[in-house]
Amino acid sequence: MARPGQIWAGIAGGALLAATPAWATQSGQTPQTALQTRATDVSGVTVTAPEKPSPLVNPETQFVRSHLAQNRNQQYARFRDPVCVRVIGLPAEFDAFVARRVTALANRVHAPIDRSAACTPNVNVIFSQKPQAQLDDIAKRRDILFGFHFAADLKKLTTFDRPIQAWYLTREVGTEGASVLELNHGVNFRDGGPGAPPVSLGVTVNGRAGSRLGNDMSSELVHALIIADANKLADAKIGAVADYIALLALSRWQDLERCNAIPTILNLEAEGCANDPPETATASDVALLRALYALDPRETGAQQRITMATRMQSERQKANAEQH
């Protein structure tokens, strides 16, 4: 089983390209008041209307299907290892503030948490004024952190083009408890330790056939890498940014560019939102993650998706009833 400390060690020892943004050094700024606007030069941009959602699929199911990535076994990953957060690139009090918000959300959704002061991070957040250079450096020295991807997608995967982006490493766990990292090398690997490439296991992770409820395999998050562009976030509220990062850290997300019909903190950095986006994790966000961390990890992906969407729908209906 891969150890988070081994996986991260190659980055921690390299050149750190993070830098303090201007807002963090201004007089009187605190984590609660710093980090609202972003530059939006849209000249020459062609706007394409998003496809209309199917009337036969509720918005919550559409949300889960669109934004939560499945593994090769079509299941959804969550942390089984206790979550340990490290944030770098800001003044110490800001780093600590963001880390606390990630841990607080993990606590709300009942994710496992490593509360020791010397824990080894498996959620690493980097604020950088040169995010593309930071990403290029990681790609050269520790591409294992990008997890499974097809070779044709590597260029897109290693292009930094949004204010905040995330990459995930996952493992697949079999019936007998054996696990392998999900990578794009075509064979099974475990982490080889600091500075070393992954080591071939030469084993197969087996499931159990014969059930419509699942094949007795599961998917787990091993590491979340999140890079934030300090330049683009210079005028944003740090509380909102911290909650956005917290949501990214606790599940494996994808395709976050467009605005969502349901209220979610993910709309903070999405395009095409008609209304002001939420600035904290919403009831829908919390409901999804609570369902993710409570569901049977060995169920089929379809069953897992139904569980999460149903929990989100219930929370939205409750919130609407309270407003009226």
C-alpha positions as a printed Julia matrix, in Angstrom:
324×3 Matrix{Float64}:
   0.0     0.0     0.0
   1.38    3.38   -0.95
   2.48    5.65    1.87
   1.59    9.35    1.49
   4.92   10.53    2.82
   6.78    8.61    0.15
   4.56    9.96   -2.57
   5.01   13.58   -1.58
   8.69   13.46   -0.69
   9.85   14.14   -4.23
   8.05   17.49   -4.26
   8.9    18.63   -0.77
  12.59   18.42   -1.55
  12.39   20.35   -4.83
  12.46   24.04   -5.69
   9.36   25.77   -4.37
   8.01   28.34   -6.79
   5.24   29.63   -4.52
   5.31   33.32   -3.62
   3.34   35.68   -1.44
   0.67   37.67   -3.32
   0.38   41.41   -2.78
  -2.82   41.22   -0.71
  -1.13   39.12    1.95
   1.36   41.85    2.83
  -1.01   44.82    2.95
  -1.49   46.49    6.31
  -4.5    45.31    8.31
  -5.2    42.29    6.14
  -6.24   39.11    7.94
  -7.2    35.69    6.62
 -10.83   36.54    7.23
 -10.77   39.76    5.17
  -8.17   39.14    2.52
  -7.99   37.22   -0.74
 -13.58   39.57   -4.73
 -13.03   40.38   -8.17
 -11.08   38.77  -10.97
  -9.84   40.18  -14.25
 -12.29   39.2   -16.98
 -11.1    40.25  -20.39
 -13.57   38.52  -22.69
 -12.72   40.27  -25.94
 -12.67   37.84  -28.84
 -14.25   35.05  -26.78
 -17.0    32.96  -28.33
 -19.59   31.86  -25.78
 -21.27   28.52  -26.42
 -24.46   27.76  -24.53
 -24.24   24.58  -22.43
 -26.36   21.62  -23.37
 -29.75   21.53  -21.71
 -29.96   18.94  -18.93
 -32.13   15.94  -19.59
 -35.61   16.34  -18.03
 -35.41   12.66  -17.12
 -32.35   13.18  -14.91
 -32.55   15.25  -11.75
 -29.96   18.05  -11.26
 -28.21   16.23   -8.42
 -27.62   13.09  -10.47
 -26.41   15.25  -13.34
 -24.05   17.05  -10.96
 -22.51   13.86   -9.58
 -22.18   12.28  -13.02
 -20.57   15.4   -14.51
 -18.18   16.4   -11.76
 -17.11   13.34   -9.75
 -14.57   11.26  -11.63
 -14.86    7.48  -11.51
 -11.92    5.1   -11.42
 -11.27    2.41  -14.01
 -13.67    0.17  -12.11
 -16.32    2.95  -12.37
 -16.38    3.67   -8.64
 -15.91    6.88   -6.66
 -12.83    7.47   -4.52
 -12.6     8.82   -0.99
  -9.85    8.92    1.62
  -9.49    5.89    3.83
  -6.13    7.08    5.16
  -6.55    9.91    7.7
  -6.46   13.29    5.97
  -3.41   15.45    6.71
  -3.26   18.9     5.1
  -0.25   21.01    4.21
  -0.58   24.51    2.71
   2.43   26.5     1.48
   3.1    29.7    -0.43
   1.34   32.23    1.83
   2.36   33.84    5.13
   2.12   31.31    7.95
  -1.18   32.58    9.35
  -2.84   32.34    5.94
  -1.47   28.85    5.3
  -2.79   27.76    8.68
  -6.2    29.33    8.01
  -6.67   27.44    4.73
  -5.48   24.17    6.3
  -7.96   24.6     9.18
 -10.85   25.11    6.74
  -9.97   21.92    4.88
  -9.78   19.98    8.14
 -13.04   21.54    9.36
 -14.91   20.39    6.25
 -13.37   16.94    6.57
 -14.69   16.83   10.13
 -18.2    17.92    9.01
 -18.46   15.15    6.44
 -16.94   12.5     8.73
 -13.8    11.92    6.68
 -10.89   10.38    8.62
  -8.5    13.02    9.98
  -4.94   12.76   11.22
  -4.8    15.25   14.11
  -1.16   14.77   15.04
   1.06   17.83   14.67
   3.69   15.84   12.78
   1.37   14.01   10.38
   2.55   13.32    6.84
   0.45   15.33    4.37
  -1.68   13.61    1.75
  -3.43   16.85    0.79
  -0.88   19.38   -0.44
  -1.95   22.9    -1.41
   0.45   25.29   -3.14
  -0.19   28.99   -3.71
   2.15   30.18   -6.44
   2.69   33.25   -8.6
   4.18   30.9   -11.21
   1.74   27.99  -11.21
   2.66   26.67  -14.66
   6.35   26.54  -13.73
   5.41   24.8   -10.48
   3.34   22.26  -12.38
   6.09   21.65  -14.94
   8.55   21.0   -12.11
   6.24   18.43  -10.52
   5.62   16.78  -13.9
   9.37   16.26  -14.33
  10.08   14.91  -10.87
   6.88   13.3    -9.54
   4.35   12.63  -12.28
   2.93    9.84  -10.12
   0.83   12.56   -8.46
  -1.23   12.95  -11.65
  -2.63    9.46  -11.18
  -4.23    7.51  -14.0
  -4.47    9.28  -17.35
  -4.07    8.42  -21.01
  -0.82    9.46  -22.66
  -2.75   11.59  -25.17
  -4.15   13.65  -22.3
  -0.81   14.47  -20.66
  -0.36   17.89  -22.3
  -3.83   19.03  -21.26
  -3.39   17.52  -17.81
  -0.21   19.5   -17.21
  -1.52   22.83  -18.52
  -2.44   25.32  -15.82
  -5.3    27.45  -17.15
  -7.66   28.05  -14.21
  -7.25   29.94  -10.91
  -7.27   26.71   -8.88
  -6.65   23.19  -10.17
  -6.36   19.76   -8.59
  -4.79   16.4    -9.44
  -5.4    13.09   -7.7
  -3.64    9.81   -7.08
  -5.93    6.85   -6.32
  -5.58    3.2    -5.49
  -7.74    0.19   -6.31
  -8.39   -2.25   -3.47
  -9.38   -5.87   -4.01
 -11.41   -8.41   -2.08
  -8.45   -9.65   -0.05
  -7.21   -6.14    0.81
  -4.38   -5.98   -1.74
  -4.09   -2.58   -3.4
  -2.36   -1.03   -6.38
  -1.85    2.54   -7.48
  -3.93    3.58  -10.47
  -1.4     4.86  -13.0
  -1.11    4.97  -16.76
   1.78    2.52  -17.11
  -0.34   -0.5   -17.97
   0.8    -2.63  -15.01
   0.34   -2.52  -11.24
   2.63   -0.39   -9.06
   3.25    0.71   -5.51
   5.17    3.86   -4.56
   8.91    3.32   -4.56
   9.85    5.86   -1.88
  11.43    9.32   -1.91
  12.84   10.2    -5.3
  12.26    6.72   -6.7
   9.95    5.62   -9.49
   6.96    3.38   -8.73
   7.85   -0.28   -8.15
   6.09   -3.03  -10.07
   4.14   -5.34   -7.8
   3.7    -8.14  -10.3
   0.34   -9.0    -8.71
  -3.29   -8.73   -9.71
  -5.95   -7.14   -7.55
  -8.95   -9.43   -7.64
 -12.62   -8.84   -6.99
 -15.54  -11.18   -6.58
 -17.87  -11.83   -9.49
 -21.5   -12.83   -9.48
 -23.27   -9.91   -7.79
 -25.18   -7.01   -9.31
 -24.35   -4.9    -6.25
 -20.63   -4.84   -7.01
 -17.49   -6.88   -7.56
 -16.17   -6.41   -4.0
 -13.54   -3.88   -5.08
 -13.21   -0.25   -4.04
 -11.46    2.99   -4.94
  -9.49    5.14   -2.49
  -7.88    8.55   -2.63
  -4.18    8.43   -1.84
  -3.14   12.01   -2.5
  -4.67   15.34   -3.58
  -2.43   18.03   -5.12
  -3.98   21.49   -5.41
  -2.24   24.48   -7.0
  -3.69   27.99   -6.73
  -2.65   30.98   -8.85
  -1.84   33.7    -6.3
  -2.02   36.38   -9.01
  -5.57   35.55  -10.12
  -6.74   35.21   -6.51
  -5.23   38.45   -5.25
  -8.63   40.13   -4.81
 -10.63   37.07   -3.78
 -11.95   36.4    -0.28
  -9.71   33.89    1.41
 -12.61   32.25    3.25
 -14.33   31.46   -0.04
 -11.07   30.26   -1.61
 -10.36   28.06    1.4
 -13.79   26.4     1.21
 -13.39   25.86   -2.54
 -10.05   24.17   -1.91
 -11.53   22.11    0.92
 -14.19   20.68   -1.37
 -11.59   19.88   -4.04
  -9.42   18.11   -1.48
 -11.93   15.55   -0.25
 -13.1    13.95   -3.48
 -11.88   13.5    -7.04
 -13.37   16.23   -9.22
 -13.46   16.95  -12.94
 -14.9    19.44  -15.51
 -15.46   22.37  -13.17
 -15.34   25.12  -15.79
 -19.08   25.74  -16.24
 -21.62   27.07  -13.77
 -23.94   24.59  -12.06
 -27.71   24.79  -11.68
 -27.56   23.8    -8.02
 -25.9    26.01   -5.37
 -22.3    24.95   -4.84
 -19.04   26.59   -3.83
 -17.66   25.19   -7.1
 -19.46   28.02   -8.91
 -16.92   30.39   -7.34
 -14.46   29.67  -10.17
 -16.96   28.57  -12.84
 -17.9    30.47  -15.99
 -21.37   31.66  -16.95
 -22.93   32.06  -13.5
 -25.81   34.56  -13.68
 -25.9    35.09   -9.93
 -23.19   35.66   -7.37
 -21.73   32.27   -6.4
 -21.81   30.98   -2.81
 -18.81   31.94   -0.71
 -18.95   28.93    1.62
 -19.5    25.22    1.12
 -23.25   24.79    0.62
 -25.69   22.27    2.08
 -25.52   20.4    -1.23
 -21.72   20.25   -1.09
 -21.72   18.94    2.46
 -24.5    16.44    1.71
 -22.59   14.98   -1.24
 -19.4    14.5     0.76
 -21.24   13.07    3.77
 -22.89   10.55    1.48
 -19.55    9.74   -0.16
 -17.86    9.05    3.17
 -20.83    7.04    4.48
 -21.59    4.86    1.47
 -20.48    1.29    0.95
 -17.16    1.7    -0.9
 -17.62   -1.71   -2.58
 -20.95   -0.91   -4.22
 -21.13   -0.33   -7.94
 -20.53    3.21   -9.14
 -24.17    3.47  -10.23
 -25.38    2.63   -6.71
 -22.89    5.06   -5.19
 -24.05    7.83   -7.53
 -27.71    7.25   -6.6
 -26.82    7.44   -2.89
 -24.98   10.75   -3.24
 -27.57   12.35   -5.53
 -30.42   11.32   -3.24
 -28.67   12.81   -0.2
 -28.05   16.06   -2.07
 -31.66   16.25   -3.23
 -32.93   15.7     0.3
 -30.74   18.51    1.66
 -31.83   20.92   -1.09
 -35.51   20.2    -0.41
 -34.96   20.74    3.29
 -33.17   24.05    2.68
 -35.93   25.27    0.33
 -38.6    24.35    2.88
 -36.79   26.32    5.59
 -36.62   29.4     3.35
 -40.38   29.32    2.85
